[in-house]
Amino acid sequence: MSARGRVKSVMEDRSVYKSVGRAEDLSRISKRVAGITVSAIKQMPVLASKVAGAVSLGQGIPSFATPPFVTEAVIRALREDEGIGKYSLQPGMPELKEEIAHHLKRTRGISVDPETEIFVSCGSMEALAGAICTLVERGDEVLVPSPNYASHIEQILFAEGVPVFVPLIEEEGWRIDLAGLARAVTPRTKAILVCNPMNPTGAALTCDEARAIAELAIERDLFVIADEAYDFLVYHPSGHASLAAISELKSRLIAAFSFSKMYCMTGWRVGYMYAPSHVIDQVLKVHDAFAICAPTVSQYGALAALRATNGRDGEGDRFIVRLVAALDDRRHLTCGRLDRLPSLFSYQKPQGAYYVFPRIVPAGIKSMDLSLRLLYEAKVISVPGSGFGPTGEGHIRFSFGGTEEEIDDAFDRIEEWASGAGIGL
Ligand SMILES: Cc1ncc(COP(=O)(O)O)c(C=O)c1O
């Protein structure tokens, strides 16, 4: 079938707009699960796996391998320490939790009790899901600055909560709308879910914005769920404004952190939660029911990662500096390539993470349709903006986690395709 024919048949099979392209038989499936979907971020690679030679600006996976100071330590432990193949203590290995507490002290200046205020999760994703399941009752509202990470929506819906989308201000670099957040609070509001730096927009909070969110939460008696999976990856010199560093917020903050991005460990599935002890106690019930413990082998890796990182030129520190510099170069490259396509995309320069979320300039093109055409006709993987909440439509997400060669190759293909397609599509 021709590329055009494949686009047409995938578009006509509307299931791609709902879930991973499978026909859905929802009889006898719980409403809770029937009501959620696999995010577009994960759908596109599934479709792309059938397109030979496609180059990815899609899923957020850095091109770098997990560094040797992690892998070598795990290999050694696999040979010498039989504990690595067994369940760990359910809240996580004590020595890892100790290291996490040191890390939070060093990076946020906060004193954390490793025994009661931390648990080690299966990626930050499980920490976020656990937080939401623990806090949100049926009908509770969670404010979500949006466009937002797709899985946050599904997690709230799974808990039978109501995501209340508060649009980010696109023309001001996807700035958070503090007045809009305050206006959106109702008696049913339970929490504000803040991703910082943000996926998919690449926006990052300033210290004043973080403080204003904290003040709103305190004034209106709300929890703040902070997704800080990209905390190390802020490009402007003032750095990351962590909500976890605001001491007044401590009793109402649930923060999720990740080893996935900072140490290129996306497949290891290890992250952690920092929260008040009475919340951790409750979340651990969910963790026990769904996961028992984070993978022990990955906890060994996480421990090695943190032990190599001391804030003073340790191997881990040097790795992170190189990673951030490389991603910053890729950010500039990506923005430069987008500048050459003004009749197709307009964009706000990302300040954090490794995503850019351009607006689709030609009117009336649905983001899923554009993503499918890019996939089947240009052989470039992207993620449609419609997967990132209601304000995501009309945009497309590109990741610049890939190598410079991949980024150049992808944009060469898009340019060639756009000139052939006559842009007006
Ligand atoms: C904003 C955000 N939060 C959480 C996650 C999940 O990260 P982890 O691998 O730690 O589960 C991702 C992954 O891409 C993400 O982009």
Coordinates of C-alpha atoms and ligand atoms in Angstrom, one line a residue:
M1 CA 0.0 0.0 0.0
S2 CA 1.3 3.5 -0.8
A3 CA 2.2 5.9 2.1
R4 CA -0.8 8.0 1.3
G5 CA -3.0 4.9 1.3
R6 CA -1.7 3.8 4.7
V7 CA -2.3 7.2 6.2
K8 CA -5.9 7.1 4.9
S9 CA -6.6 3.6 6.2
V10 CA -5.1 4.5 9.7
M11 CA -7.1 7.7 9.8
E12 CA -10.3 5.9 8.8
D13 CA -9.7 3.3 11.5
R14 CA -10.7 5.7 14.2
S15 CA -9.4 3.4 17.0
V16 CA -6.0 5.1 16.6
Y17 CA -7.6 8.2 18.1
K18 CA -8.6 6.2 21.1
S19 CA -6.1 3.5 22.1
V20 CA -3.2 1.6 20.6
G21 CA -5.0 0.8 17.4
R22 CA -6.8 -2.3 18.7
A23 CA -10.5 -2.8 18.3
E24 CA -12.0 -2.2 21.7
D25 CA -14.4 -4.7 23.3
L26 CA -15.4 -3.0 26.5
S27 CA -18.1 -5.4 27.6
R28 CA -17.4 -6.5 31.1
I29 CA -14.5 -4.1 31.5
S30 CA -14.7 -1.8 34.5
K31 CA -15.8 1.7 33.7
R32 CA -12.7 2.9 35.5
V33 CA -10.4 1.2 33.1
A34 CA -12.7 1.5 30.0
G35 CA -12.6 5.3 30.6
I36 CA -8.8 5.6 30.2
T37 CA -6.5 5.2 27.2
V38 CA -2.9 4.5 26.4
S39 CA -1.4 7.9 25.8
A40 CA -0.5 9.1 22.3
I41 CA 3.2 9.1 23.5
K42 CA 3.1 5.3 23.7
Q43 CA 0.8 4.9 20.7
M44 CA 3.1 6.4 18.1
P45 CA 6.0 4.1 18.7
V46 CA 3.7 1.1 18.4
L47 CA 2.5 2.4 15.0
A48 CA 6.1 3.4 14.1
S49 CA 7.4 -0.1 14.9
K50 CA 5.7 -1.1 11.6
V51 CA 7.3 1.7 9.6
A52 CA 10.8 0.6 8.5
G53 CA 13.4 3.3 8.7
A54 CA 11.4 5.8 10.7
V55 CA 13.5 8.3 12.6
S56 CA 12.2 9.4 16.0
L57 CA 11.4 12.8 17.4
G58 CA 8.7 11.0 19.4
Q59 CA 9.1 9.3 22.8
G60 CA 11.2 11.0 25.5
I61 CA 14.1 8.7 25.7
P62 CA 17.6 10.2 25.8
S63 CA 20.0 8.7 23.2
F64 CA 22.7 8.0 25.9
A65 CA 23.3 4.6 27.5
T66 CA 23.1 4.2 31.3
P67 CA 26.6 5.2 32.5
P68 CA 29.2 2.7 33.5
F69 CA 29.3 3.8 37.1
V70 CA 25.8 2.4 37.3
T71 CA 26.1 -0.7 35.1
E72 CA 29.4 -1.8 36.5
A73 CA 28.2 -1.6 40.1
V74 CA 25.2 -3.7 39.2
I75 CA 27.2 -6.3 37.3
R76 CA 29.5 -6.6 40.3
A77 CA 26.5 -7.0 42.6
L78 CA 24.9 -9.6 40.3
R79 CA 28.1 -11.7 40.7
E80 CA 28.7 -11.2 44.4
D81 CA 25.5 -10.3 46.2
E82 CA 22.6 -12.7 46.1
G83 CA 20.3 -10.1 47.7
I84 CA 20.1 -8.3 44.3
G85 CA 17.8 -11.1 43.0
K86 CA 15.3 -10.9 45.9
Y87 CA 12.5 -8.5 46.9
S88 CA 13.9 -5.5 48.8
L89 CA 12.1 -4.1 51.8
Q90 CA 8.8 -2.9 50.5
P91 CA 9.4 0.9 50.9
G92 CA 12.9 0.5 49.3
M93 CA 16.4 -0.4 50.3
P94 CA 17.4 1.5 53.4
E95 CA 20.8 2.5 52.1
L96 CA 19.2 3.9 48.9
K97 CA 16.7 5.9 51.0
E98 CA 19.6 7.3 53.0
E99 CA 21.3 8.4 49.8
I100 CA 18.1 9.9 48.5
A101 CA 17.8 11.9 51.7
H102 CA 21.4 13.2 51.3
H103 CA 20.6 14.1 47.6
L104 CA 17.5 16.1 48.6
K105 CA 19.5 17.9 51.3
R106 CA 22.2 18.8 48.9
T107 CA 20.0 19.8 46.0
R108 CA 17.0 21.4 47.9
G109 CA 18.5 22.2 51.3
I110 CA 15.8 20.1 53.1
S111 CA 16.1 17.7 55.9
V112 CA 14.2 14.5 55.1
D113 CA 13.7 11.4 57.3
P114 CA 14.7 8.6 55.0
E115 CA 12.8 6.1 57.1
T116 CA 9.4 7.7 57.1
E117 CA 9.3 10.4 54.4
I118 CA 10.6 8.5 51.3
F119 CA 9.6 5.5 49.4
V120 CA 11.3 4.0 46.4
S121 CA 8.9 3.5 43.5
C122 CA 8.8 1.8 40.0
G123 CA 9.7 5.0 38.2
S124 CA 8.2 8.3 39.2
M125 CA 5.1 7.1 37.3
E126 CA 4.2 4.7 40.1
A127 CA 4.8 7.4 42.7
L128 CA 2.5 9.7 40.9
A129 CA -0.2 7.0 40.4
G130 CA 0.1 6.1 44.1
A131 CA -0.2 9.7 45.2
I132 CA -3.3 10.3 43.1
C133 CA -5.0 7.0 44.1
T134 CA -4.3 7.9 47.8
L135 CA -5.6 11.4 47.7
V136 CA -8.4 11.6 45.2
E137 CA -11.9 10.5 45.9
R138 CA -14.6 10.0 43.2
G139 CA -15.5 13.5 42.0
D140 CA -12.5 15.3 43.5
E141 CA -11.0 17.9 41.3
V142 CA -7.3 18.1 40.5
L143 CA -6.0 21.3 38.8
V144 CA -3.7 20.5 35.9
P145 CA -1.8 23.3 34.1
S146 CA -2.2 22.2 30.5
P147 CA -1.0 21.1 27.9
N148 CA 0.3 18.5 30.3
Y149 CA 1.9 15.0 30.5
A150 CA -0.8 12.7 29.2
S151 CA -0.5 10.1 31.9
H152 CA -1.4 12.6 34.6
I153 CA -4.9 12.7 33.1
E154 CA -5.3 9.0 33.0
Q155 CA -4.1 8.6 36.5
I156 CA -6.7 11.1 37.8
L157 CA -9.5 9.5 35.7
F158 CA -8.5 6.1 37.0
A159 CA -9.0 7.4 40.5
E160 CA -12.4 8.6 39.4
G161 CA -11.3 12.2 39.9
V162 CA -11.9 15.1 37.6
P163 CA -8.9 16.8 35.9
V164 CA -9.5 20.5 35.7
F165 CA -7.3 22.0 33.0
V166 CA -5.9 25.4 33.5
P167 CA -4.4 26.6 30.2
L168 CA -0.8 27.7 30.2
I169 CA -0.1 31.0 28.5
E170 CA 1.4 30.0 25.2
E171 CA 2.4 33.4 23.9
E172 CA 4.4 34.0 27.1
G173 CA 6.5 30.8 26.7
W174 CA 3.8 28.5 28.2
R175 CA 3.9 30.4 31.4
I176 CA 1.7 29.1 34.3
D177 CA -1.5 31.2 34.7
L178 CA -1.5 31.8 38.5
A179 CA -4.7 33.9 38.4
G180 CA -6.4 31.1 36.3
L181 CA -5.3 28.5 38.9
A182 CA -6.8 30.5 41.7
R183 CA -10.1 31.0 39.8
A184 CA -10.3 27.3 39.1
V185 CA -10.3 26.3 42.8
T186 CA -13.7 25.0 44.0
P187 CA -14.8 23.3 47.2
R188 CA -14.1 19.9 45.4
T189 CA -10.5 20.8 44.6
K190 CA -8.1 18.4 46.3
A191 CA -4.8 19.1 44.7
I192 CA -2.7 21.0 42.1
L193 CA -0.6 18.7 40.0
V194 CA 2.5 20.6 38.8
C195 CA 5.0 19.2 36.4
N196 CA 8.3 21.2 36.5
P197 CA 10.0 21.4 34.1
M198 CA 7.0 20.6 32.0
N199 CA 6.3 17.9 29.4
P200 CA 5.3 18.6 26.6
T201 CA 5.9 22.4 26.6
G202 CA 9.4 22.5 28.0
A203 CA 8.3 25.4 30.3
A204 CA 9.9 25.7 33.7
L205 CA 8.7 27.5 36.8
T206 CA 10.4 30.6 38.2
C207 CA 11.0 30.7 42.0
D208 CA 8.3 33.4 42.2
E209 CA 5.8 31.1 40.4
A210 CA 6.7 28.1 42.6
R211 CA 6.2 30.3 45.7
A212 CA 2.9 31.6 44.4
I213 CA 1.6 28.0 43.8
A214 CA 2.6 27.2 47.4
E215 CA 0.8 30.2 48.7
L216 CA -2.4 29.3 46.8
A217 CA -2.2 25.7 48.1
I218 CA -1.8 26.9 51.7
E219 CA -4.5 29.5 51.5
R220 CA -7.0 27.1 49.9
D221 CA -6.0 24.0 51.8
L222 CA -4.8 22.0 48.8
F223 CA -2.2 19.3 48.3
V224 CA 0.5 19.9 45.7
I225 CA 1.6 16.9 43.7
A226 CA 4.9 17.8 42.1
D227 CA 6.3 15.9 39.2
E228 CA 10.0 16.7 39.1
A229 CA 11.1 14.0 36.8
Y230 CA 13.2 16.5 34.8
D231 CA 14.5 18.5 37.8
F232 CA 18.2 18.5 36.6
L233 CA 17.3 19.7 33.1
V234 CA 16.6 23.5 33.2
Y235 CA 18.6 25.5 30.7
H236 CA 18.3 29.0 32.1
P237 CA 21.0 30.1 34.6
S238 CA 18.6 30.5 37.6
G239 CA 18.1 26.7 37.5
H240 CA 15.3 24.6 38.8
A241 CA 12.7 26.1 41.2
S242 CA 11.8 23.0 43.2
L243 CA 8.5 22.9 45.0
A244 CA 10.2 20.5 47.4
A245 CA 12.5 23.3 48.6
I246 CA 9.6 25.4 50.0
S247 CA 9.5 24.4 53.6
E248 CA 6.0 25.9 54.2
L249 CA 4.6 23.4 51.8
K250 CA 6.1 20.4 53.5
S251 CA 2.9 19.1 55.1
R252 CA 0.9 19.2 51.9
L253 CA 3.5 18.4 49.2
I254 CA 3.8 15.0 47.5
A255 CA 6.8 15.0 45.2
A256 CA 7.8 12.4 42.6
F257 CA 11.3 12.1 41.3
S258 CA 13.0 9.9 38.8
F259 CA 16.3 8.2 37.9
S260 CA 15.0 7.7 34.4
K261 CA 16.1 10.9 32.8
M262 CA 19.0 12.1 35.0
Y263 CA 21.0 8.8 34.6
C264 CA 19.5 7.6 31.4
M265 CA 17.8 4.7 33.2
T266 CA 14.3 4.8 31.6
G267 CA 14.1 1.1 31.3
W268 CA 15.2 0.4 34.9
R269 CA 11.9 1.7 36.3
V270 CA 13.1 3.3 39.5
G271 CA 12.1 6.6 41.1
Y272 CA 10.9 7.8 44.5
M273 CA 8.4 9.8 46.4
Y274 CA 9.0 12.4 49.1
A275 CA 5.9 13.2 51.2
P276 CA 4.8 13.6 54.8
S277 CA 5.1 10.3 56.7
H278 CA 1.3 9.9 57.2
V279 CA 0.9 10.1 53.4
I280 CA 3.8 7.7 52.7
D281 CA 2.2 5.2 55.1
Q282 CA -1.0 5.3 53.0
V283 CA 0.7 5.3 49.6
L284 CA 2.7 2.2 50.7
K285 CA -0.6 0.2 50.9
V286 CA -1.1 1.0 47.2
H287 CA 2.5 0.2 46.4
D288 CA 2.2 -3.1 48.1
A289 CA -0.9 -4.0 46.3
F290 CA 0.4 -3.1 42.8
A291 CA 4.1 -3.6 42.9
I292 CA 5.4 -5.1 46.2
C293 CA 8.7 -3.2 45.8
A294 CA 10.6 -1.4 43.1
P295 CA 12.9 -3.8 41.1
T296 CA 15.8 -4.6 43.5
V297 CA 18.4 -4.7 40.7
S298 CA 17.3 -1.2 39.7
Q299 CA 17.6 0.0 43.3
Y300 CA 21.2 -1.2 43.3
G301 CA 21.7 0.9 40.1
A302 CA 20.0 3.9 41.6
L303 CA 22.2 3.6 44.7
A304 CA 25.4 3.5 42.6
A305 CA 24.1 6.5 40.6
L306 CA 23.6 8.6 43.8
R307 CA 26.9 7.4 45.4
A308 CA 28.7 8.7 42.3
T309 CA 27.0 12.1 42.6
N310 CA 28.3 14.3 45.4
G311 CA 27.8 17.8 44.0
R312 CA 31.6 18.2 43.9
D313 CA 32.8 16.8 40.6
G314 CA 31.9 13.1 41.2
E315 CA 31.6 10.8 38.3
G316 CA 27.8 11.2 38.4
D317 CA 28.1 15.0 38.5
R318 CA 30.4 15.0 35.5
F319 CA 28.0 12.7 33.6
I320 CA 25.0 15.0 34.4
V321 CA 26.9 18.2 33.3
R322 CA 27.8 16.5 29.9
L323 CA 24.2 15.3 29.5
V324 CA 22.7 18.7 30.1
A325 CA 25.3 20.3 27.7
A326 CA 24.5 17.8 25.0
L327 CA 20.8 18.3 25.4
D328 CA 21.2 22.0 25.3
D329 CA 23.1 21.7 22.0
R330 CA 20.2 19.6 20.7
R331 CA 17.7 22.2 21.9
H332 CA 19.5 24.9 19.9
L333 CA 19.7 22.6 16.9
T334 CA 16.0 21.8 17.0
C335 CA 15.0 25.4 17.4
G336 CA 17.2 26.3 14.5
R337 CA 15.6 23.7 12.3
L338 CA 12.1 24.8 13.4
D339 CA 13.1 28.4 12.4
R340 CA 13.5 27.1 8.8
L341 CA 9.9 25.9 8.8
P342 CA 7.9 29.1 9.7
S343 CA 5.0 28.3 7.4
L344 CA 4.5 24.9 9.2
F345 CA 5.4 25.6 12.8
S346 CA 5.6 28.4 15.3
Y347 CA 7.1 27.6 18.7
Q348 CA 8.1 28.8 22.2
K349 CA 11.7 28.1 23.0
P350 CA 11.8 25.4 25.7
Q351 CA 13.5 26.2 29.0
G352 CA 13.6 22.7 30.4
A353 CA 13.2 19.0 29.7
Y354 CA 13.8 17.9 26.1
Y355 CA 10.6 18.7 24.3
V356 CA 9.4 21.5 22.1
F357 CA 5.6 21.9 21.5
P358 CA 5.2 23.9 18.2
R359 CA 1.8 25.2 17.1
I360 CA 0.8 23.9 13.6
V361 CA 0.6 27.0 11.5
P362 CA -1.7 26.0 8.6
A363 CA -5.2 26.2 9.8
G364 CA -7.5 23.2 10.3
I365 CA -5.0 20.4 10.5
K366 CA -5.6 18.0 13.3
S367 CA -2.5 17.1 15.2
M368 CA -3.1 13.3 14.9
D369 CA -3.5 13.7 11.2
L370 CA -0.3 15.6 10.9
S371 CA 1.6 13.1 13.1
L372 CA 0.3 10.2 10.9
R373 CA 1.3 12.0 7.7
L374 CA 4.8 12.7 9.2
L375 CA 5.1 9.0 10.2
Y376 CA 3.9 7.4 7.0
E377 CA 4.9 10.0 4.4
A378 CA 8.1 11.6 5.9
K379 CA 9.0 8.6 8.1
V380 CA 9.4 10.9 11.2
I381 CA 7.9 9.9 14.5
S382 CA 6.2 12.7 16.6
V383 CA 3.5 12.9 19.1
P384 CA 0.2 14.6 18.3
G385 CA -0.7 17.5 20.7
S386 CA -4.2 16.1 21.2
G387 CA -2.6 13.6 23.6
F388 CA -1.7 16.3 26.1
G389 CA -5.0 17.6 27.3
P390 CA -7.6 19.8 25.6
T391 CA -5.3 22.7 24.9
G392 CA -2.8 20.4 23.2
E393 CA -4.7 20.2 19.9
G394 CA -3.3 22.3 17.1
H395 CA 0.3 21.4 18.3
I396 CA 2.8 18.6 17.9
R397 CA 5.4 17.4 20.3
F398 CA 9.0 16.9 19.2
S399 CA 11.5 15.4 21.5
F400 CA 15.2 16.3 21.2
G401 CA 16.5 13.4 23.2
G402 CA 17.9 11.8 20.0
T403 CA 21.3 12.4 18.5
E404 CA 22.1 15.5 16.5
E405 CA 22.3 13.3 13.4
E406 CA 18.8 11.9 14.1
I407 CA 17.5 15.4 14.7
D408 CA 19.0 16.7 11.4
D409 CA 17.8 13.7 9.5
A410 CA 14.3 14.0 10.8
F411 CA 14.1 17.7 10.0
D412 CA 15.6 17.1 6.5
R413 CA 12.8 14.6 5.9
I414 CA 10.2 17.0 7.2
E415 CA 11.5 19.8 5.0
E416 CA 11.5 17.6 2.0
W417 CA 8.1 16.3 2.8
A418 CA 6.7 19.8 3.4
S419 CA 7.9 21.1 0.1
G420 CA 6.5 18.1 -1.7
A421 CA 3.2 18.4 0.2
G422 CA 3.0 22.1 -0.6
I423 CA 2.5 22.9 3.1
G424 CA -1.1 23.6 2.7
L425 CA -1.5 19.8 2.8
Ligands
LIG1 C1 6.6 14.5 33.1 C2 7.0 13.1 33.3 N1 6.7 12.6 34.4 C3 6.9 11.3 34.7 C4 7.5 10.4 33.7 C5 7.7 9.0 34.0 O1 9.0 8.8 34.4 P1 9.6 7.5 35.1 O2 10.4 6.8 34.0 O3 10.3 8.0 36.2 O4 8.4 6.7 35.5 C6 7.8 11.0 32.4 C7 8.3 10.1 31.4 O5 8.5 10.5 30.3 C8 7.5 12.3 32.2 O6 7.8 12.9 31.0

